[in-house]
């Protein structure tokens, strides 16, 4: 008996993008070619969902599409089209504006933002997709670009959850992982009830796409790199016909739908190989990354105690159960922006429930006046200062980059970051205590200032509020600073653009807690400085030395005293520093329920 036809429902991307009248036939051809690789002669029934008419009833104009580009570019994304603007500036080329983008890119942004911001439009697209699912009963749903947003939104909730159950879902050229889009979903991407969800990712696709970091057995990100001029990097056919799509996705689909004539032994062998690789790559329960930078290129920026701090922290971790093999250290000239980010990938990639991850940084901190997509300074970005820092975002480690790695961690993972630096700037005076923050050069400082004619003085520039609706009860200073215009490090501010009441409602509706928030232990408050301490002739960070000393003392006396929580640790370290007349008050930020619990590495 011949196998039943494989039913595929295709949900296209931006309306009008497929201008070739043959585009549907081209999709059918590439899909059938992929299936025939694993099951020669297998019949494939390819159907298409049309929803362009829903957007045509609320047409965009050029002004709205320009505003949409600004929102997508200003969302904090650091892959894709946002890099085009930063790359130009870094190379000294004239900065691009929204008008320099292609018409397709502007209208892509317009329709994505139009969809994310209109509850009624989103409901209509959900209803249209559910009708299509009932009419076709597909085995696999293929969703390109905006179509992937429509599908994900539908399959997250209500009848859509059941509609995708036990089916295969494939997204490509997708903006789901874009921070602006993620913010619409409360800052977090969730697993679906699909039997398997494949996300095809092309790092060269500049049309607002992004990775999806989701540690679920039913989810897989498939690297499908291709680099073609212009909008072709977003082309659906290139994604669907890519060798990795054929070898991973179509193999899974055909093998799972019981086709006759397929070489099952071959598929089973490949599946066993995949599992063997996964076993080899299984991550340890504990991992730590420790960064220390003394020898900055500029003599005036150099510190003395950061490398010592790293060895001190490593010894503390090993006393408390960390294996030396699970601790990576990067120091001085190797601690470039690229080097730190690559090692943060190692630290956090594959983190599972119950896993423990620890990040320690000892060096300078700073804050950079950051440009928005309209080429105007619109905020201040707190950052860590790598060895090769030159006051550009490309040479910094910012919250946008850091949160891209941690915001999707499973809630039951334990991730703590200890930062012995400050962001308020200031240079050491000869003979005085060294400060772990650097003052910007005058051209950088000028970005954050404006001339006030009334007083004939330079004053701070009025910058954009990062979250107008953040309630006072949640201490917004900890997240967006006293001015409300900062992206504070480790806070996932780019994923918290919704006003608090809306944000809370979305999280409740989607049954999640928002982006993962690590425990952050910082050496000082927003407007304070972090100092170095001389232990005899050996330098350390005053914060780090006090923290390690207290943890060791408490551990030694733990039979008589309760083990420390994060809250009590920061309180006691702060008292020590105050008694020693250091003008710095440590700060701890994180989920309240975690901060009150025992420190795992104490």
Coordinates of C-alpha atoms in Angstrom, one line a residue:
X1 CA 0.0 0.0 0.0
X2 CA 1.5 3.4 -1.0
X3 CA 2.2 5.9 1.8
X4 CA -0.4 8.6 2.3
X5 CA 0.6 12.0 0.8
X6 CA 2.7 14.2 3.0
X7 CA 0.7 17.4 3.6
X8 CA 2.7 20.7 3.9
X9 CA 1.1 24.0 4.8
X10 CA 3.2 27.0 3.8
X11 CA 2.8 30.4 5.5
X12 CA 4.6 33.0 3.4
X13 CA 6.4 36.1 4.6
X14 CA 5.9 39.7 3.8
X15 CA 3.1 40.4 1.3
X16 CA 4.3 41.4 -2.1
X17 CA 7.7 40.0 -1.5
X18 CA 7.1 37.0 -3.7
X19 CA 6.6 39.1 -6.9
X20 CA 7.4 36.2 -9.2
X21 CA 4.1 34.6 -10.3
X22 CA 5.8 31.3 -10.1
X23 CA 6.8 31.6 -6.4
X24 CA 4.3 28.9 -5.2
X25 CA 5.5 26.5 -7.8
X26 CA 9.1 27.2 -6.8
X27 CA 8.3 26.4 -3.2
X28 CA 6.5 23.2 -4.2
X29 CA 9.5 22.1 -6.3
X30 CA 12.1 22.7 -3.6
X31 CA 10.0 20.9 -1.0
X32 CA 9.4 17.9 -3.2
X33 CA 13.1 17.7 -4.0
X34 CA 13.9 17.7 -0.3
X35 CA 11.4 14.9 0.5
X36 CA 12.5 12.8 -2.5
X37 CA 16.0 12.8 -1.2
X38 CA 14.8 10.5 1.6
X39 CA 11.7 8.9 0.0
X40 CA 11.8 8.6 -3.8
X41 CA 8.3 8.9 -5.3
X42 CA 6.6 10.1 -2.0
X43 CA 3.6 12.2 -2.9
X44 CA 3.6 15.7 -1.4
X45 CA 0.6 17.9 -1.1
X46 CA 1.8 21.5 -0.7
X47 CA -0.9 24.0 0.4
X48 CA -0.5 27.8 1.0
X49 CA -2.1 30.1 3.6
X50 CA -3.0 33.6 2.3
X51 CA -3.4 36.5 4.8
X52 CA -2.2 39.5 2.8
X53 CA -5.8 40.9 2.7
X54 CA -5.8 41.4 6.4
X55 CA -2.9 43.8 6.2
X56 CA -4.3 45.5 3.1
X57 CA -7.2 46.8 5.2
X58 CA -4.7 48.8 7.3
X59 CA -2.1 49.9 4.8
X60 CA 1.3 51.4 5.9
X61 CA 2.7 54.7 4.7
X62 CA 6.3 55.7 4.4
X63 CA 6.3 57.5 7.8
X64 CA 5.0 54.5 9.7
X65 CA 7.4 52.1 8.0
X66 CA 10.3 54.4 8.9
X67 CA 9.2 54.5 12.5
X68 CA 9.0 50.7 12.4
X69 CA 12.6 50.4 11.3
X70 CA 13.6 52.6 14.1
X71 CA 11.9 50.3 16.6
X72 CA 13.4 47.2 15.3
X73 CA 16.9 48.7 15.1
X74 CA 16.6 50.3 18.5
X75 CA 15.5 47.1 20.2
X76 CA 19.0 46.1 21.0
X77 CA 19.6 43.4 18.4
X78 CA 23.2 42.9 17.7
X79 CA 23.0 40.6 14.7
X80 CA 21.5 41.4 11.3
X81 CA 20.6 44.8 9.9
X82 CA 21.6 46.7 13.0
X83 CA 25.2 45.7 12.3
X84 CA 25.1 47.5 9.0
X85 CA 24.7 50.8 10.8
X86 CA 27.3 50.1 13.4
X87 CA 29.8 48.6 10.8
X88 CA 29.6 51.8 8.7
X89 CA 30.4 54.0 11.7
X90 CA 33.2 51.7 12.9
X91 CA 34.8 51.9 9.4
X92 CA 34.5 55.7 9.3
X93 CA 32.0 55.6 6.5
X94 CA 29.0 58.0 6.5
X95 CA 26.3 56.5 8.8
X96 CA 23.3 55.1 7.1
X97 CA 19.8 56.2 7.9
X98 CA 16.5 54.5 7.4
X99 CA 16.3 56.0 3.9
X100 CA 19.3 54.0 2.8
X101 CA 17.5 50.7 3.3
X102 CA 15.7 49.0 0.4
X103 CA 12.0 49.4 0.0
X104 CA 11.5 45.7 0.9
X105 CA 13.4 46.1 4.1
X106 CA 11.4 49.2 5.2
X107 CA 8.1 47.5 4.4
X108 CA 9.2 44.3 6.1
X109 CA 9.9 46.3 9.3
X110 CA 6.6 48.1 8.8
X111 CA 4.5 45.0 8.6
X112 CA 6.3 43.3 11.5
X113 CA 5.7 46.2 13.8
X114 CA 2.2 46.7 12.5
X115 CA 1.4 43.1 13.4
X116 CA 3.2 43.2 16.8
X117 CA 1.4 46.3 17.9
X118 CA -2.1 45.5 16.8
X119 CA -4.0 43.1 19.0
X120 CA -6.9 43.0 16.6
X121 CA -4.7 42.2 13.6
X122 CA -2.9 39.5 15.5
X123 CA -6.2 37.9 16.4
X124 CA -7.3 38.0 12.8
X125 CA -4.1 36.3 11.6
X126 CA -4.5 33.6 14.4
X127 CA -8.0 32.9 13.3
X128 CA -7.0 32.7 9.6
X129 CA -4.2 30.3 10.4
X130 CA -6.4 28.0 12.5
X131 CA -8.9 27.9 9.6
X132 CA -6.1 26.8 7.3
X133 CA -4.9 24.2 9.8
X134 CA -8.4 22.7 10.0
X135 CA -8.9 22.7 6.2
X136 CA -5.5 21.1 5.4
X137 CA -4.6 18.9 8.5
X138 CA -0.9 19.3 7.6
X139 CA 1.9 17.1 8.7
X140 CA 4.4 20.0 8.6
X141 CA 4.0 23.8 8.8
X142 CA 6.7 25.9 7.0
X143 CA 6.7 29.5 8.0
X144 CA 8.8 32.3 6.5
X145 CA 9.6 35.7 8.0
X146 CA 6.4 37.4 9.1
X147 CA 4.6 34.1 8.6
X148 CA 6.7 32.6 11.4
X149 CA 5.5 35.3 13.8
X150 CA 1.9 34.6 12.9
X151 CA 2.4 30.8 13.5
X152 CA 4.3 31.2 16.7
X153 CA 1.7 33.5 18.1
X154 CA -1.0 31.1 17.2
X155 CA 0.6 27.9 18.4
X156 CA 1.4 29.5 21.8
X157 CA -2.2 29.8 23.0
X158 CA -5.7 28.4 23.0
X159 CA -6.7 26.2 20.1
X160 CA -3.4 26.8 18.4
X161 CA -1.6 24.7 21.1
X162 CA -3.6 21.6 20.0
X163 CA -3.4 22.5 16.3
X164 CA 0.4 22.1 16.2
X165 CA 0.6 19.1 18.5
X166 CA 2.4 16.1 17.1
X167 CA 3.2 18.1 13.9
X168 CA 6.5 19.4 12.6
X169 CA 7.0 23.2 12.6
X170 CA 9.8 24.9 10.6
X171 CA 10.6 28.6 10.8
X172 CA 13.1 30.4 8.5
X173 CA 14.1 34.0 7.8
X174 CA 12.3 34.6 11.1
X175 CA 12.2 37.6 13.4
X176 CA 10.9 35.6 16.4
X177 CA 14.2 36.0 18.2
X178 CA 14.5 39.8 17.5
X179 CA 14.5 41.6 20.9
X180 CA 11.6 43.9 19.8
X181 CA 9.5 41.0 18.8
X182 CA 10.5 39.0 21.9
X183 CA 9.4 41.9 24.1
X184 CA 5.9 41.6 22.6
X185 CA 5.8 38.1 24.0
X186 CA 7.0 39.3 27.5
X187 CA 10.7 38.9 26.7
X188 CA 10.8 35.1 26.4
X189 CA 10.4 32.5 23.7
X190 CA 8.8 29.2 24.8
X191 CA 8.6 25.7 23.6
X192 CA 5.6 24.6 21.6
X193 CA 3.6 21.4 21.7
X194 CA 4.9 20.5 18.2
X195 CA 6.5 17.1 17.8
X196 CA 9.5 19.0 16.6
X197 CA 10.3 22.7 15.9
X198 CA 13.2 23.4 13.5
X199 CA 14.5 27.0 13.3
X200 CA 16.6 27.6 10.2
X201 CA 19.1 30.3 10.9
X202 CA 21.3 32.2 8.4
X203 CA 23.7 34.6 10.0
X204 CA 24.0 36.6 6.8
X205 CA 20.2 37.3 6.7
X206 CA 20.0 41.0 7.5
X207 CA 16.2 41.3 7.5
X208 CA 15.8 41.7 11.3
X209 CA 16.4 38.0 12.0
X210 CA 18.0 36.5 15.1
X211 CA 18.9 33.2 16.7
X212 CA 16.5 31.5 19.0
X213 CA 18.1 30.1 22.2
X214 CA 15.8 27.4 23.5
X215 CA 17.0 24.4 25.4
X216 CA 14.2 21.9 24.7
X217 CA 14.3 18.4 23.4
X218 CA 11.7 19.2 20.8
X219 CA 13.6 22.3 19.4
X220 CA 16.6 22.4 17.1
X221 CA 18.3 25.4 15.5
X222 CA 19.7 24.4 12.1
X223 CA 22.5 26.6 10.7
X224 CA 21.7 27.3 7.1
X225 CA 24.3 29.9 6.1
X226 CA 24.2 31.4 2.6
X227 CA 25.5 34.8 1.5
X228 CA 23.8 36.3 -1.6
X229 CA 23.7 39.9 -2.5
X230 CA 20.8 42.1 -1.3
X231 CA 17.5 40.6 0.0
X232 CA 18.5 37.2 -1.4
X233 CA 19.9 36.3 2.0
X234 CA 16.3 36.2 3.1
X235 CA 15.1 34.0 0.2
X236 CA 12.8 31.2 1.2
X237 CA 14.1 28.8 -1.5
X238 CA 17.7 29.2 -0.3
X239 CA 16.6 28.2 3.2
X240 CA 14.4 25.3 2.1
X241 CA 16.9 23.8 -0.3
X242 CA 19.9 24.2 1.9
X243 CA 21.9 21.0 2.4
X244 CA 21.5 21.2 6.2
X245 CA 17.7 21.5 5.8
X246 CA 17.7 18.5 3.5
X247 CA 19.8 16.4 5.8
X248 CA 18.2 17.4 9.0
X249 CA 14.6 18.6 8.5
X250 CA 13.4 16.5 5.5
X251 CA 15.1 13.4 7.0
X252 CA 13.1 13.9 10.2
X253 CA 9.9 14.6 8.5
X254 CA 10.0 11.6 6.1
X255 CA 11.3 9.2 8.8
X256 CA 8.5 10.3 11.2
X257 CA 5.6 10.0 8.7
X258 CA 6.1 6.3 7.9
X259 CA 7.0 6.5 4.2
X260 CA 7.4 3.3 2.2
X261 CA 10.6 3.0 0.2
X262 CA 12.7 5.2 2.5
X263 CA 16.0 3.7 3.6
X264 CA 15.1 3.4 7.3
X265 CA 18.5 1.9 8.2
X266 CA 20.2 5.0 6.8
X267 CA 17.9 7.3 8.8
X268 CA 18.4 5.3 12.0
X269 CA 22.1 5.4 11.6
X270 CA 22.1 9.1 11.2
X271 CA 19.8 9.5 14.2
X272 CA 22.2 7.3 16.3
X273 CA 25.0 9.5 15.2
X274 CA 23.1 12.7 16.3
X275 CA 22.5 11.2 19.7
X276 CA 26.1 10.2 20.0
X277 CA 27.2 13.7 19.3
X278 CA 24.7 15.1 21.8
X279 CA 26.0 12.7 24.5
X280 CA 29.6 13.9 23.8
X281 CA 28.5 17.5 24.0
X282 CA 26.6 17.1 27.3
X283 CA 27.4 20.0 29.5
X284 CA 28.7 19.6 33.1
X285 CA 26.5 20.7 36.0
X286 CA 28.9 23.4 37.0
X287 CA 30.9 25.9 34.9
X288 CA 32.6 29.2 35.7
X289 CA 34.2 31.9 33.6
X290 CA 36.6 34.3 35.3
X291 CA 37.9 37.5 33.6
X292 CA 40.6 39.8 34.9
X293 CA 42.3 42.7 33.2
X294 CA 45.2 44.6 34.6
X295 CA 47.3 45.5 31.6
X296 CA 45.1 47.7 29.5
X297 CA 47.0 49.2 26.5
X298 CA 46.9 52.8 27.9
X299 CA 49.2 53.1 30.9
X300 CA 46.8 55.5 32.7
X301 CA 44.0 52.8 32.6
X302 CA 46.1 50.0 34.1
X303 CA 45.1 48.2 37.3
X304 CA 46.9 46.0 39.8
X305 CA 44.5 43.6 41.5
X306 CA 42.3 42.1 38.8
X307 CA 44.5 39.1 38.0
X308 CA 44.9 38.4 41.7
X309 CA 41.2 38.6 42.1
X310 CA 40.7 35.9 39.4
X311 CA 43.0 33.5 41.2
X312 CA 41.4 34.3 44.5
X313 CA 37.9 33.6 43.1
X314 CA 39.0 30.4 41.4
X315 CA 40.4 29.1 44.7
X316 CA 37.1 29.9 46.5
X317 CA 35.1 28.0 43.8
X318 CA 37.4 25.0 44.0
X319 CA 37.0 24.9 47.8
X320 CA 33.3 24.7 47.2
X321 CA 33.0 21.9 44.7
X322 CA 34.0 23.3 41.3
X323 CA 36.4 21.1 39.4
X324 CA 39.4 22.9 37.9
X325 CA 38.5 21.6 34.5
X326 CA 35.1 23.4 34.7
X327 CA 36.7 26.8 35.3
X328 CA 38.0 28.9 32.4
X329 CA 40.1 32.0 33.0
X330 CA 40.9 34.8 30.5
X331 CA 43.3 37.6 31.4
X332 CA 44.7 40.8 30.1
X333 CA 45.4 40.8 26.3
X334 CA 43.3 37.7 25.7
X335 CA 40.3 39.3 27.3
X336 CA 39.2 41.1 24.1
X337 CA 35.5 41.8 23.4
X338 CA 35.4 38.9 21.0
X339 CA 37.3 36.7 23.5
X340 CA 35.0 37.4 26.4
X341 CA 31.8 36.9 24.3
X342 CA 33.0 33.6 22.8
X343 CA 33.7 32.3 26.3
X344 CA 30.4 33.5 27.6
X345 CA 28.9 31.4 24.8
X346 CA 30.8 28.4 26.2
X347 CA 29.7 29.3 29.7
X348 CA 26.0 29.5 29.0
X349 CA 25.4 27.3 25.9
X350 CA 23.4 24.2 26.7
X351 CA 22.5 25.2 30.3
X352 CA 19.9 22.9 31.6
X353 CA 17.5 23.0 34.6
X354 CA 19.5 22.6 37.8
X355 CA 22.8 23.5 36.2
X356 CA 25.0 26.1 37.9
X357 CA 26.9 28.8 36.0
X358 CA 29.2 31.5 37.4
X359 CA 30.7 34.6 35.8
X360 CA 33.2 36.8 37.4
X361 CA 34.6 40.1 36.0
X362 CA 37.4 42.2 37.5
X363 CA 38.4 45.3 35.5
X364 CA 37.1 48.6 34.3
X365 CA 33.4 49.4 33.7
X366 CA 32.0 52.3 31.7
X367 CA 28.9 53.7 30.1
X368 CA 28.7 54.6 26.5
X369 CA 26.4 57.2 24.9
X370 CA 24.6 55.0 22.4
X371 CA 23.2 56.0 19.0
X372 CA 19.6 55.1 17.9
X373 CA 18.7 54.2 14.3
X374 CA 18.1 57.9 13.6
X375 CA 21.8 58.5 14.3
X376 CA 21.1 60.4 17.5
X377 CA 22.3 59.6 21.0
X378 CA 19.2 58.2 22.8
X379 CA 20.5 56.3 25.8
X380 CA 23.5 55.3 27.9
X381 CA 24.7 51.7 27.8
X382 CA 26.5 50.3 30.8
X383 CA 29.3 47.9 29.7
X384 CA 32.3 45.9 30.7
X385 CA 35.6 47.2 29.3
X386 CA 37.6 44.5 27.5
X387 CA 41.3 44.9 26.8
X388 CA 40.7 46.2 23.2
X389 CA 38.0 48.7 24.3
X390 CA 37.9 51.9 22.1
X391 CA 34.6 53.5 23.2
X392 CA 32.6 51.8 20.5
X393 CA 29.8 49.3 21.0
X394 CA 31.7 46.8 18.9
X395 CA 34.6 46.8 21.4
X396 CA 32.4 46.6 24.6
X397 CA 30.4 43.9 26.3
X398 CA 27.0 45.5 26.8
X399 CA 23.8 44.3 28.4
X400 CA 22.2 43.7 24.9
X401 CA 25.0 41.2 24.1
X402 CA 25.1 39.7 27.5
X403 CA 21.3 39.3 27.8
X404 CA 21.2 37.6 24.4
X405 CA 23.1 34.8 26.0
X406 CA 21.3 34.5 29.4
X407 CA 17.7 35.7 28.9
X408 CA 16.5 32.3 27.6
X409 CA 18.1 30.2 30.3
X410 CA 15.7 27.7 32.0
X411 CA 14.2 29.2 35.2
X412 CA 15.6 26.4 37.4
X413 CA 19.2 27.0 36.2
X414 CA 21.4 28.9 38.7
X415 CA 23.4 31.7 37.1
X416 CA 25.3 34.3 39.2
X417 CA 27.5 37.1 37.9
X418 CA 29.9 39.0 40.2
X419 CA 31.2 42.3 38.8
X420 CA 34.0 44.1 40.5
X421 CA 33.9 47.3 38.5
X422 CA 32.0 50.6 38.3
X423 CA 30.3 52.4 35.4
X424 CA 30.4 56.0 36.7
X425 CA 33.9 56.6 35.5
X426 CA 36.8 58.4 37.3
X427 CA 40.6 58.0 37.1
X428 CA 43.1 57.3 39.9
X429 CA 45.1 60.2 41.3
X430 CA 48.7 59.7 42.0
X431 CA 49.1 58.2 45.4
X432 CA 45.3 57.5 45.7
X433 CA 43.3 54.4 45.6
X434 CA 42.9 52.9 42.1
X435 CA 39.4 53.1 40.7
X436 CA 37.8 50.4 38.5
X437 CA 36.1 52.8 36.0
X438 CA 37.3 54.9 33.2
X439 CA 36.5 58.5 32.2
X440 CA 35.5 58.9 28.5
X441 CA 37.6 61.0 26.2
X442 CA 36.1 64.4 25.4
X443 CA 34.6 63.5 22.0
X444 CA 32.7 60.6 23.6
X445 CA 31.7 62.8 26.6
X446 CA 30.4 65.4 24.1
X447 CA 27.8 62.9 22.9
X448 CA 26.1 62.9 26.3
X449 CA 26.0 66.8 26.7
X450 CA 24.1 69.7 25.3
X451 CA 24.7 73.5 25.5
X452 CA 22.2 75.3 27.8
X453 CA 22.1 79.0 26.6
X454 CA 20.2 80.1 29.7
X455 CA 23.1 79.2 32.0
X456 CA 25.8 79.3 29.3
X457 CA 26.9 75.9 30.5
X458 CA 27.2 72.3 29.3
X459 CA 24.5 70.1 30.9
X460 CA 23.5 66.4 30.4
X461 CA 21.6 65.7 27.3
X462 CA 17.9 64.7 27.6
X463 CA 17.8 61.0 26.6
X464 CA 15.0 58.6 25.8
X465 CA 13.3 56.8 28.7
X466 CA 14.0 53.1 28.4
X467 CA 10.7 52.0 29.9
X468 CA 8.1 54.7 30.6
X469 CA 5.8 52.4 32.5
X470 CA 8.1 50.7 34.9
X471 CA 6.5 51.0 38.3
X472 CA 8.3 52.6 41.2
X473 CA 7.5 49.5 43.4
X474 CA 10.0 47.5 41.4
X475 CA 12.8 50.0 42.0
X476 CA 13.4 51.2 38.4
X477 CA 16.8 52.7 39.3
X478 CA 18.2 49.2 39.5
X479 CA 17.1 48.6 35.9
X480 CA 17.2 51.9 34.0
X481 CA 19.2 54.1 36.3
X482 CA 18.2 57.3 38.1
X483 CA 17.7 59.1 34.8
X484 CA 15.5 56.3 33.4
X485 CA 17.6 56.4 30.2
X486 CA 20.2 53.7 30.9
X487 CA 20.4 50.1 29.8
X488 CA 22.0 48.8 33.0
X489 CA 24.2 45.7 32.6
X490 CA 22.7 42.3 33.2
X491 CA 19.0 43.6 33.4
X492 CA 17.6 42.6 29.9
X493 CA 16.3 46.1 29.5
X494 CA 15.9 45.7 25.8
X495 CA 13.4 42.9 26.5
X496 CA 11.4 45.0 28.9
X497 CA 9.9 47.7 26.5
X498 CA 6.3 47.0 27.5
X499 CA 4.7 49.1 30.2
X500 CA 4.6 47.1 33.5
X501 CA 0.8 46.4 33.5
X502 CA 1.0 45.2 29.9
X503 CA 4.2 43.2 30.5
X504 CA 2.6 41.5 33.5
X505 CA -0.6 40.6 31.6
X506 CA 1.4 39.2 28.7
X507 CA 3.5 37.0 31.0
X508 CA 0.4 35.8 32.8
X509 CA -1.4 35.0 29.5
X510 CA 1.5 33.1 28.2
X511 CA 2.3 31.5 31.5
X512 CA 5.9 32.5 32.0
X513 CA 8.0 34.8 34.2
X514 CA 9.6 36.9 31.5
X515 CA 13.3 36.8 30.5
X516 CA 15.6 34.9 32.8
X517 CA 17.3 37.2 35.3
X518 CA 20.6 36.2 36.8
X519 CA 21.8 37.1 40.3
X520 CA 24.1 40.1 39.9
X521 CA 26.5 41.1 42.7
X522 CA 28.0 44.4 41.9
X523 CA 30.8 46.2 43.7
X524 CA 29.0 49.5 44.0
X525 CA 25.9 51.5 43.2
X526 CA 25.1 53.2 39.9
X527 CA 26.8 56.6 40.8
X528 CA 29.7 55.2 42.9
X529 CA 33.2 54.0 42.3
X530 CA 34.8 50.6 42.8
X531 CA 38.2 50.7 44.5
X532 CA 41.3 48.6 44.8
X533 CA 42.7 47.4 48.1
X534 CA 46.4 46.6 49.0
X535 CA 46.7 43.5 51.2
X536 CA 50.3 44.2 52.3
X537 CA 52.0 44.4 48.9
X538 CA 49.3 42.4 47.0
X539 CA 46.5 44.3 45.3
X540 CA 42.9 43.1 45.1
X541 CA 39.5 44.6 44.5
X542 CA 38.2 45.9 47.9
X543 CA 34.8 44.3 47.1
X544 CA 36.2 40.9 45.9
X545 CA 38.6 40.6 48.9
X546 CA 35.8 41.4 51.4
X547 CA 33.4 39.0 49.7
X548 CA 35.7 36.0 49.6
X549 CA 36.9 36.7 53.2
X550 CA 33.4 36.7 54.5
X551 CA 32.4 33.6 52.6
X552 CA 35.3 31.7 53.9
X553 CA 34.7 32.8 57.5
X554 CA 31.1 31.9 57.3
X555 CA 31.8 28.5 55.8
X556 CA 34.4 27.8 58.5
X557 CA 31.8 28.6 61.2
X558 CA 28.8 27.2 59.5
X559 CA 28.1 24.7 62.2
X560 CA 27.4 27.6 64.6
X561 CA 25.9 30.1 62.1
X562 CA 23.4 29.7 59.2
X563 CA 24.9 29.7 55.7
X564 CA 24.6 33.0 53.9
X565 CA 22.0 34.2 51.4
X566 CA 22.8 36.6 48.6
X567 CA 21.0 39.3 50.5
X568 CA 22.9 38.8 53.7
X569 CA 26.3 38.5 51.9
X570 CA 25.9 41.8 50.2
X571 CA 24.7 43.5 53.4
X572 CA 27.7 42.1 55.4
X573 CA 30.2 43.0 52.6
X574 CA 28.8 46.5 52.5
X575 CA 29.2 46.9 56.3
X576 CA 32.8 45.7 56.0
X577 CA 33.6 48.2 53.2
X578 CA 31.9 51.0 55.2
X579 CA 33.9 50.2 58.4
X580 CA 37.0 50.4 56.3
X581 CA 35.8 53.8 54.9
X582 CA 35.4 52.7 51.3
X583 CA 32.7 54.9 49.7
X584 CA 31.1 52.0 47.9
X585 CA 27.9 50.1 48.7
X586 CA 27.5 46.7 47.0
X587 CA 24.3 45.9 45.1
X588 CA 22.5 42.7 44.5
X589 CA 19.8 42.3 41.8
X590 CA 17.9 39.2 41.0
X591 CA 14.6 37.2 41.6
X592 CA 13.5 37.8 45.2
X593 CA 13.0 34.2 45.9
X594 CA 16.5 33.4 44.8
X595 CA 18.2 36.3 46.7
X596 CA 16.8 35.0 50.0
X597 CA 18.2 31.5 49.5
X598 CA 21.6 30.0 50.4
X599 CA 24.4 30.9 48.1
X600 CA 25.3 27.6 46.2
X601 CA 29.0 28.3 46.1
X602 CA 29.4 29.2 49.8

